[in-house]
């Protein structure tokens, strides 16, 4: 089991990453979240990365994987709170995070998840592929 | 070129990669880097440091704060005695990986650096040197 707590709010899971993750911790979070989506029948997953000072290709891959796994399990993942310096660096690194939805903050992220759950057909039209 | 600080730290586990990120951040701050420049350098260090641990079988990182008179910079030297890289051109290519990663590590680290150099041969280990300037 990982050390990053996963909170449940209604039918959503909320993770706030507050530590500089080593790679095994990132993998443990990925596994824990996937199990919790099924166990809690979650429809949405929100990952708050506002405390992360960097996102490198490994953490980027973890975010991509979580988004892909949750999609297969009929849940929506939204990553919120990315710092501007992290966003600039990610693009230069070559990591677009094209499969991951993002929102500026937790409020906007919850609203986005709610909107997509309530209007699934609109989401398909808007999704970046 | 005067060197203001010079330290070497071990890179054996993924915990060491976290410590390397923190040490490089501290040096980038002390060299007067902007937040974006700090973030780019730390991200590049994380990518190459992970390679040293995962593919090089562990090694060391040397962190130097240097000055060329007008600008200050941080130079990072990653050294391992691992199996080495047979085809450097291929290893630098985006999307190529011999492991389970995305294959963005070396190419991405080069894009995030002002100077980048890699020396390796099969059985000879690998040395990656990169620098970023204020």
Coordinates of C-alpha atoms in Angstrom, one line a residue:
Chain A
X1 CA 0.0 0.0 0.0
X2 CA 1.1 3.5 -0.7
X3 CA 1.4 6.4 1.8
X4 CA -0.7 8.9 -0.1
X5 CA -4.3 9.1 1.3
X6 CA -7.2 8.8 -1.1
X7 CA -10.3 10.7 0.1
X8 CA -13.9 10.0 -1.0
X9 CA -16.3 12.8 -1.7
X10 CA -19.6 11.5 -2.9
X11 CA -18.9 9.4 -6.0
X12 CA -15.5 11.0 -6.5
X13 CA -12.0 10.2 -5.2
X14 CA -9.6 13.0 -4.2
X15 CA -5.9 12.7 -4.0
X16 CA -3.7 15.5 -3.0
X17 CA 0.0 14.8 -3.6
X18 CA 1.9 16.6 -0.9
X19 CA 5.3 14.9 -1.0
X20 CA 8.1 14.6 -3.5
X21 CA 7.3 11.1 -4.8
X22 CA 9.9 8.5 -5.4
X23 CA 9.1 6.2 -8.3
X24 CA 7.8 3.3 -6.2
X25 CA 5.4 5.6 -4.4
X26 CA 4.1 6.9 -7.7
X27 CA 3.5 3.3 -8.8
X28 CA 1.8 2.4 -5.5
X29 CA -0.6 5.4 -5.9
X30 CA -1.5 4.3 -9.4
X31 CA -2.3 0.8 -8.1
X32 CA -4.2 2.0 -5.0
X33 CA -6.3 4.4 -7.1
X34 CA -7.3 1.8 -9.6
X35 CA -8.4 -0.6 -6.8
X36 CA -10.3 2.2 -5.1
X37 CA -12.2 3.2 -8.3
X38 CA -13.6 -0.3 -8.4
X39 CA -14.1 -0.8 -4.7
X40 CA -15.9 2.6 -4.2
X41 CA -17.6 2.5 -7.6
X42 CA -16.2 6.0 -8.2
X43 CA -17.2 8.0 -11.2
X44 CA -14.6 10.7 -10.9
X45 CA -11.0 11.0 -9.7
X46 CA -9.3 14.3 -8.9
X47 CA -5.6 14.5 -8.5
X48 CA -4.3 17.8 -6.9
X49 CA -0.7 18.4 -7.9
X50 CA -0.5 22.0 -6.6
X51 CA 2.2 21.0 -4.2
X52 CA 4.4 19.3 -6.8
X53 CA 7.4 21.3 -7.8
X54 CA 8.2 19.2 -10.8
X55 CA 6.4 16.6 -13.0
X56 CA 9.0 14.6 -14.9
X57 CA 8.3 11.9 -17.5
X58 CA 7.8 9.2 -14.8
X59 CA 5.1 11.2 -12.9
X60 CA 3.6 12.3 -16.2
X61 CA 3.3 8.6 -17.2
X62 CA 1.6 7.8 -13.9
X63 CA -0.9 10.6 -14.6
X64 CA -1.5 9.3 -18.1
X65 CA -1.9 5.7 -16.8
X66 CA -4.4 6.7 -14.1
X67 CA -6.5 8.6 -16.7
X68 CA -6.4 5.6 -19.0
X69 CA -7.3 3.1 -16.4
X70 CA -10.1 5.2 -14.9
X71 CA -11.5 5.6 -18.4
X72 CA -11.6 1.8 -18.9
X73 CA -13.3 1.6 -15.5
X74 CA -15.9 4.2 -16.5
X75 CA -14.5 7.0 -14.3
X76 CA -13.2 10.4 -15.2
X77 CA -9.8 11.7 -14.1
X78 CA -9.1 15.4 -13.7
X79 CA -5.6 16.7 -12.7
X80 CA -5.8 20.1 -10.9
X81 CA -3.5 22.8 -9.6
X82 CA -0.5 22.4 -12.0
X83 CA 2.0 25.2 -11.3
X84 CA 2.8 27.4 -14.3
X85 CA 6.6 26.6 -14.1
X86 CA 5.7 22.9 -14.2
X87 CA 3.4 23.3 -17.2
X88 CA 6.2 25.2 -19.1
X89 CA 8.7 22.5 -18.3
X90 CA 6.4 19.6 -19.2
X91 CA 5.8 21.0 -22.7
X92 CA 9.5 21.5 -23.3
X93 CA 10.2 18.0 -22.0
X94 CA 7.9 16.8 -24.7
X95 CA 5.1 15.5 -22.5
X96 CA 1.7 16.8 -23.6
X97 CA -0.4 14.8 -21.2
X98 CA -2.9 14.6 -24.1
X99 CA -5.0 11.9 -22.5
X100 CA -5.4 13.8 -19.2
X101 CA -8.1 16.4 -18.4
X102 CA -6.9 19.3 -16.4
X103 CA -8.6 22.1 -14.4
X104 CA -7.1 25.1 -12.6
X105 CA -8.2 24.2 -9.1
X106 CA -10.3 21.8 -7.0
X107 CA -13.5 23.7 -7.4
X108 CA -13.2 23.8 -11.2
X109 CA -12.1 20.2 -11.3
X110 CA -15.2 19.0 -9.4
X111 CA -17.4 21.1 -11.6
X112 CA -15.8 19.5 -14.7
X113 CA -16.2 16.0 -13.4
X114 CA -19.9 16.7 -12.5
X115 CA -20.5 18.2 -16.0
X116 CA -19.0 15.2 -17.8
X117 CA -20.8 12.6 -15.7
X118 CA -24.1 14.5 -16.3
X119 CA -23.5 15.1 -20.0
X120 CA -21.5 12.1 -21.3
X121 CA -22.4 12.7 -25.0
X122 CA -20.9 16.3 -24.9
X123 CA -17.7 15.0 -23.4
X124 CA -17.1 12.7 -26.5
X125 CA -17.4 15.7 -28.8
X126 CA -15.0 17.8 -26.8
X127 CA -12.3 15.2 -25.9
X128 CA -8.8 15.8 -27.3
X129 CA -7.4 12.8 -29.0
Chain B
X1 CA 35.9 29.3 -14.9
X2 CA 35.5 29.8 -11.1
X3 CA 33.6 27.1 -9.2
X4 CA 31.6 28.4 -6.3
X5 CA 30.6 25.1 -4.9
X6 CA 31.3 21.5 -5.7
X7 CA 29.6 18.4 -4.2
X8 CA 29.1 14.8 -5.1
X9 CA 26.2 12.6 -4.0
X10 CA 25.3 8.9 -4.5
X11 CA 22.6 7.8 -6.9
X12 CA 21.7 4.2 -6.1
X13 CA 18.0 4.1 -5.3
X14 CA 14.8 6.0 -6.3
X15 CA 15.1 7.7 -2.9
X16 CA 18.4 9.1 -4.0
X17 CA 16.7 10.6 -7.1
X18 CA 14.4 12.5 -4.7
X19 CA 17.4 13.7 -2.7
X20 CA 19.1 14.7 -6.0
X21 CA 16.1 16.8 -7.0
X22 CA 16.2 18.6 -3.7
X23 CA 19.9 19.2 -3.8
X24 CA 19.8 20.5 -7.4
X25 CA 16.9 22.8 -6.5
X26 CA 18.9 24.3 -3.6
X27 CA 21.9 24.9 -5.8
X28 CA 19.8 26.5 -8.5
X29 CA 18.2 28.8 -5.9
X30 CA 21.6 29.8 -4.6
X31 CA 22.9 30.5 -8.1
X32 CA 20.0 32.9 -8.6
X33 CA 17.9 30.9 -11.1
X34 CA 14.3 32.0 -11.9
X35 CA 11.5 29.6 -10.8
X36 CA 11.1 28.3 -14.4
X37 CA 14.8 27.8 -14.8
X38 CA 15.0 26.0 -11.4
X39 CA 12.1 23.7 -12.5
X40 CA 13.7 22.9 -15.9
X41 CA 17.1 22.0 -14.3
X42 CA 15.5 19.9 -11.5
X43 CA 13.3 18.1 -14.1
X44 CA 16.4 17.4 -16.3
X45 CA 18.2 16.1 -13.2
X46 CA 15.3 13.8 -12.3
X47 CA 15.3 12.3 -15.8
X48 CA 19.0 11.7 -16.1
X49 CA 19.3 10.6 -12.4
X50 CA 16.6 8.0 -13.0
X51 CA 18.5 6.6 -16.0
X52 CA 21.7 6.4 -13.8
X53 CA 19.8 4.3 -11.2
X54 CA 17.6 2.2 -13.5
X55 CA 19.9 1.6 -16.5
X56 CA 23.4 2.4 -15.2
X57 CA 23.0 0.3 -12.0
X58 CA 23.6 3.3 -9.9
X59 CA 26.4 5.9 -9.7
X60 CA 27.1 9.4 -8.6
X61 CA 26.0 13.0 -9.3
X62 CA 28.5 15.9 -9.1
X63 CA 26.8 19.3 -8.7
X64 CA 28.9 22.4 -9.4
X65 CA 27.8 26.0 -9.2
X66 CA 30.0 27.9 -11.7
X67 CA 30.4 31.4 -13.0
X68 CA 31.8 32.7 -16.3
X69 CA 32.2 36.2 -15.1
X70 CA 28.8 37.5 -16.2
X71 CA 26.5 34.6 -15.6
X72 CA 26.2 31.9 -13.0
X73 CA 25.3 28.3 -13.8
X74 CA 24.8 24.9 -12.4
X75 CA 26.6 22.0 -14.0
X76 CA 25.6 18.4 -13.3
X77 CA 27.7 15.3 -14.0
X78 CA 26.1 11.9 -13.8
X79 CA 28.5 9.0 -13.8
X80 CA 27.8 5.3 -13.7
X81 CA 29.8 2.1 -14.4
X82 CA 26.9 0.3 -15.9
X83 CA 26.6 -1.6 -19.2
X84 CA 26.9 1.6 -21.3
X85 CA 24.9 2.6 -24.4
X86 CA 25.8 1.1 -27.8
X87 CA 23.8 3.6 -30.0
X88 CA 23.8 7.1 -28.5
X89 CA 21.8 8.6 -31.4
X90 CA 19.1 6.0 -30.8
X91 CA 19.2 6.6 -27.0
X92 CA 18.7 10.3 -27.5
X93 CA 15.7 9.8 -29.7
X94 CA 12.2 10.7 -28.3
X95 CA 10.1 7.6 -27.8
X96 CA 13.0 5.1 -27.8
X97 CA 13.3 3.1 -24.6
X98 CA 15.1 -0.1 -23.7
X99 CA 13.0 -0.2 -20.5
X100 CA 9.5 0.6 -19.4
X101 CA 9.7 4.4 -19.6
X102 CA 8.3 6.8 -22.2
X103 CA 11.7 7.3 -23.8
X104 CA 11.7 11.0 -23.2
X105 CA 14.4 11.0 -20.5
X106 CA 17.6 11.9 -22.4
X107 CA 16.1 13.9 -25.3
X108 CA 13.8 15.8 -22.8
X109 CA 16.8 16.5 -20.5
X110 CA 18.7 17.9 -23.4
X111 CA 15.9 20.2 -24.3
X112 CA 15.7 21.5 -20.7
X113 CA 19.5 22.2 -20.6
X114 CA 21.7 24.9 -22.2
X115 CA 24.6 22.4 -22.5
X116 CA 24.3 18.7 -22.8
X117 CA 26.9 16.0 -23.4
X118 CA 26.8 12.2 -23.2
X119 CA 29.7 9.8 -23.4
X120 CA 29.2 6.1 -23.3
X121 CA 30.4 2.9 -24.8
X122 CA 29.3 -0.8 -24.2
X123 CA 30.9 -2.0 -21.0
X124 CA 32.4 1.5 -20.3
X125 CA 29.6 3.1 -18.3
X126 CA 28.0 6.4 -19.1
X127 CA 28.8 10.0 -18.2
X128 CA 26.1 12.7 -18.8
X129 CA 27.1 16.3 -18.3
X130 CA 24.5 19.1 -18.5
X131 CA 24.5 22.7 -17.5
X132 CA 22.0 25.5 -17.3
X133 CA 22.8 29.2 -16.9
X134 CA 21.0 32.1 -15.4

